Amino acid sequence: MHNDACFLDDRGNKINGPASFQSSGVGFISACPDPDGAGPEFSVLSDKNGDGRNDLCFQAAYQTRGTAGDFEFHARLNNTSMTGSQYVVWCTDADRNGCRDEDVKDDIKIEWNNGSTSSSWSRG
């Protein structure tokens, strides 16, 4: 499942800033794309809880590649075999340590069920 997200100012304009997707539950983060390819911005995909599955995608900035999806943050969420819920929090993350200590965030719940998925957002 591909997850796109963006920050909006009071007028609805997309704004930039470091951000993270943080996953828990049955799924994991399978891709955390570099926001600008070979440019100065970067992304880091990591396993913060040591279970062998990537659960944190940090991106220094939103995508700026001159393609569809620019000015948004992206992560790919996956699950190879387990039925159940995956929870993904997306947040501003200047300290690059995940979303637990952040105030600006939203979350999504994905239900993985025999190869099919459903998802819902809630306001953080």
Rosetta silent file (secondary structure, phi, psi, omega in degrees, C-alpha in Angstrom):
SEQUENCE: MHNDACFLDDRGNKINGPASFQSSGVGFISACPDPDGAGPEFSVLSDKNGDGRNDLCFQAAYQTRGTAGDFEFHARLNNTSMTGSQYVVWCTDADRNGCRDEDVKDDIKIEWNNGSTSSSWSRG
SCORE:     score description
SCORE:     0.000 S_00000001
   1 L     0.000  132.942  178.558    0.000    0.000    0.000 S_00000001
   2 E   -94.942  133.397 -179.358    1.370    3.401   -0.951 S_00000001
   3 E  -118.767  122.451  176.158    0.903    6.196    1.585 S_00000001
   4 E  -112.465  145.050  179.571    1.153    9.871    0.549 S_00000001
   5 E  -150.941  156.961  176.225    0.990   12.761    3.000 S_00000001
   6 L  -150.698  156.794  173.128    1.557   16.509    3.102 S_00000001
   7 E   -96.232  140.851  177.864    1.641   19.415    5.528 S_00000001
   8 E  -123.256  140.206  174.573   -0.691   22.351    4.834 S_00000001
   9 L   -83.498 -174.715 -176.805   -0.474   25.914    6.096 S_00000001
  10 L   -62.044  -21.125  179.941   -3.522   27.975    7.132 S_00000001
  11 L   -99.455    4.203  179.175   -4.266   28.794    3.471 S_00000001
  12 L    86.854    9.298  177.907   -4.019   25.200    2.258 S_00000001
  13 L   -82.682  140.220  177.921   -0.564   25.543    0.692 S_00000001
  14 E   -71.735  135.090  179.243    1.764   22.544    0.975 S_00000001
  15 E  -122.910  154.829 -175.042    4.763   23.224    3.219 S_00000001
  16 L   -95.462  169.516  175.578    8.055   21.408    3.603 S_00000001
  17 L   154.997  157.969  178.080    9.877   20.060    6.634 S_00000001
  18 L   -64.891  141.364 -175.671   11.430   16.895    7.984 S_00000001
  19 E  -147.428  159.728  176.603    8.880   14.142    8.533 S_00000001
  20 E  -135.982  148.964  164.328    8.557   10.480    9.503 S_00000001
  21 E  -106.738  130.074 -179.650    6.207    7.579    8.951 S_00000001
  22 E  -127.724  125.447 -173.140    6.301    5.210   11.951 S_00000001
  23 E  -110.435  146.265  170.491    4.695    1.759   11.806 S_00000001
  24 E  -144.891  164.444 -178.370    3.565   -0.739   14.439 S_00000001
  25 E    97.587 -151.733 -170.491    1.470   -3.884   14.339 S_00000001
  26 L   -77.661  -22.362 -176.753    1.557   -6.641   11.735 S_00000001
  27 L   -93.705 -174.813  179.031    2.927   -4.667    8.767 S_00000001
  28 E  -150.032  172.671  176.901    6.177   -2.900    7.986 S_00000001
  29 E   -98.365  118.791 -176.442    7.568   -0.099    5.814 S_00000001
  30 E   -97.690  -16.774  177.920    9.014   -1.572    2.624 S_00000001
  31 E  -150.852  140.919  179.580   10.108    1.651    0.881 S_00000001
  32 L  -138.030   83.201 -169.565   11.114    5.137    1.978 S_00000001
  33 L   -66.635  143.848  173.891   11.999    7.010   -1.229 S_00000001
  34 L   -62.704  128.471 -173.850   14.701    9.676   -1.395 S_00000001
  35 L   -63.862  -30.011 -176.357   12.810   12.979   -1.804 S_00000001
  36 L  -133.417   26.854  178.117   15.020   14.428   -4.566 S_00000001
  37 L    65.289 -113.742 -176.620   16.999   11.515   -6.020 S_00000001
  38 L   -91.602   10.487 -178.521   20.641   12.552   -6.134 S_00000001
  39 L   -79.010 -169.158 -175.598   20.065   15.973   -4.519 S_00000001
  40 L   -75.783  -19.326  179.735   20.919   17.152   -1.011 S_00000001
  41 L   -77.309  161.513 -174.615   17.752   15.829    0.652 S_00000001
  42 L  -150.618  166.733  173.908   17.694   12.263    1.976 S_00000001
  43 E  -134.220  155.114  178.896   15.609    9.506    3.507 S_00000001
  44 E  -136.473  123.665  176.252   16.442    6.825    6.085 S_00000001
  45 E  -105.913  129.077 -175.035   14.558    3.535    6.500 S_00000001
  46 E  -147.882  162.448  176.198   15.248    1.740    9.782 S_00000001
  47 L  -106.902   94.754 -175.931   14.168   -0.923   12.261 S_00000001
  48 L   -78.199  -26.850 -176.246   13.907    0.973   15.547 S_00000001
  49 L  -100.129    2.005  172.913   12.383   -1.811   17.662 S_00000001
  50 L    73.721   20.311 -179.222   14.774   -4.590   16.584 S_00000001
  51 L   -93.073    5.380  178.519   12.154   -7.043   15.277 S_00000001
  52 L    87.402    0.479  178.357   13.777   -7.374   11.836 S_00000001
  53 L  -119.950  136.687  179.963   11.100   -5.298   10.064 S_00000001
  54 L   -68.163  128.251 -177.115   11.535   -1.652    9.079 S_00000001
  55 L  -125.958   -0.919  179.331    9.244    0.538   11.154 S_00000001
  56 E  -136.242  125.790  174.984   10.568    4.102   10.670 S_00000001
  57 E  -118.331  108.724  176.356   10.863    6.101    7.448 S_00000001
  58 E  -100.018  134.164  175.253   12.475    9.515    7.959 S_00000001
  59 E  -127.839  128.158 -177.023   12.480   12.003    5.074 S_00000001
  60 L   -69.225  -21.576 -177.571   14.398   15.278    5.277 S_00000001
  61 L  -160.674  171.797  174.925   11.975   16.994    2.880 S_00000001
  62 L   -77.964  168.686 -177.150    9.028   16.398    0.586 S_00000001
  63 L   -68.149  132.372  173.792    9.477   15.008   -2.914 S_00000001
  64 L  -140.566   80.626 -177.987   10.871   17.418   -5.536 S_00000001
  65 L  -118.977   -0.305 -175.870   11.695   15.397   -8.654 S_00000001
  66 L    75.746   27.130 -178.940    9.630   17.187  -11.290 S_00000001
  67 L  -133.199  172.896  174.811    7.125   14.302  -11.348 S_00000001
  68 L   -55.474  138.846 -178.563    3.684   13.439  -10.029 S_00000001
  69 L    97.941   -2.641  177.125    3.773   13.378   -6.229 S_00000001
  70 L   -61.484  150.503 -179.434    5.998   16.417   -5.823 S_00000001
  71 L    68.947   22.072  175.180    5.467   18.424   -2.612 S_00000001
  72 L  -132.139  158.996  173.732    4.294   15.254   -0.810 S_00000001
  73 E  -100.495  146.974 -174.642    5.943   12.684    1.447 S_00000001
  74 E  -135.663  144.776  171.448    5.725    8.994    0.456 S_00000001
  75 E  -148.732  149.079  176.537    6.124    5.579    2.076 S_00000001
  76 E  -107.233  125.605 -177.847    5.283    2.050    0.943 S_00000001
  77 E  -108.843  142.379 -174.495    3.589   -0.151    3.555 S_00000001
  78 E  -148.177  166.144  175.585    3.536   -3.906    3.286 S_00000001
  79 L  -155.496  127.596 -175.588    2.724   -7.179    4.991 S_00000001
  80 L   -93.924  -21.629 -175.574    3.867  -10.561    3.750 S_00000001
  81 L  -158.058  -18.101 -171.020    1.773  -12.994    5.752 S_00000001
  82 L   -92.274  137.136  171.910    0.074  -11.825    8.943 S_00000001
  83 L   -86.804  139.438  177.929   -3.609  -10.982    9.319 S_00000001
  84 E   146.312 -162.265 -174.999   -4.314   -8.076   11.633 S_00000001
  85 E  -103.462  140.066  169.991   -3.849   -4.339   12.076 S_00000001
  86 E  -117.284  133.342  179.156   -0.964   -2.106   11.097 S_00000001
  87 E  -113.735  129.184  179.462   -0.847    1.387   12.574 S_00000001
  88 E  -126.178  123.364  175.767    1.152    4.118   10.827 S_00000001
  89 E  -104.155  136.914  176.879    1.716    7.535   12.344 S_00000001
  90 E  -119.486  134.138 -171.633    2.963   10.363   10.126 S_00000001
  91 E  -153.525  163.824  164.020    4.490   13.440   11.759 S_00000001
  92 E   -68.101  145.300 -174.710    6.842   16.388   11.656 S_00000001
  93 L  -154.099   67.777 -178.251   10.152   15.012   12.935 S_00000001
  94 L   -62.861  -29.014 -178.459   13.025   17.493   13.215 S_00000001
  95 L   -91.923    1.839  172.805   14.884   15.245   15.690 S_00000001
  96 L    59.146   27.846 -177.395   14.603   12.153   13.407 S_00000001
  97 L  -115.034   13.272  179.019   13.536    9.840   16.237 S_00000001
  98 L   102.400 -175.225 -167.713    9.955    9.016   15.243 S_00000001
  99 L   -97.891   -9.070 -174.130    6.506   10.325   16.066 S_00000001
 100 L   -60.270  -32.402 -176.765    5.959    9.527   19.729 S_00000001
 101 L  -101.123   13.951 -175.621    7.295   12.901   20.918 S_00000001
 102 L  -103.081  151.303  179.160    5.737   15.054   18.169 S_00000001
 103 L   -94.777  -33.637 -178.021    2.674   17.323   18.307 S_00000001
 104 L   -95.108  104.470 -176.577    1.905   17.610   14.557 S_00000001
 105 E  -160.470  160.218  172.825    0.807   14.149   13.412 S_00000001
 106 E  -137.581  167.706  178.612   -1.910   11.987   11.891 S_00000001
 107 E  -142.611  159.530  177.864   -2.353    8.232   11.794 S_00000001
 108 E  -131.871  145.413  174.863   -3.762    5.500    9.620 S_00000001
 109 E  -116.449  126.440  178.980   -4.957    2.011   10.510 S_00000001
 110 E  -113.082  129.002  175.785   -4.613   -0.696    7.868 S_00000001
 111 E  -100.539  112.825  177.291   -6.459   -3.981    8.202 S_00000001
 112 E   -94.147  124.379 -174.493   -4.554   -6.798    6.478 S_00000001
 113 E  -147.115  100.626  176.348   -6.863   -9.714    5.808 S_00000001
 114 L    49.689   48.308  176.348   -6.028  -12.653    3.506 S_00000001
 115 L    87.590   -8.887  176.939   -4.394  -10.514    0.825 S_00000001
 116 E  -109.594  160.751 -179.282   -6.891   -7.648    0.923 S_00000001
 117 E  -135.147  156.823  166.501   -6.589   -4.376    2.800 S_00000001
 118 E  -141.914  153.999 -178.361   -8.728   -1.580    4.125 S_00000001
 119 E  -143.323  158.409  175.853   -7.568    1.630    5.753 S_00000001
 120 E  -149.582  142.100  177.830   -8.857    4.597    7.708 S_00000001
 121 E   -97.052  149.465  168.187   -7.309    7.872    8.854 S_00000001
 122 E  -132.844  156.802 -177.407   -7.806    9.534   12.198 S_00000001
 123 E   -83.918  127.165 -176.460   -6.729   12.985   13.289 S_00000001
 124 L   -80.146    0.000    0.000   -3.650   12.953   15.592 S_00000001
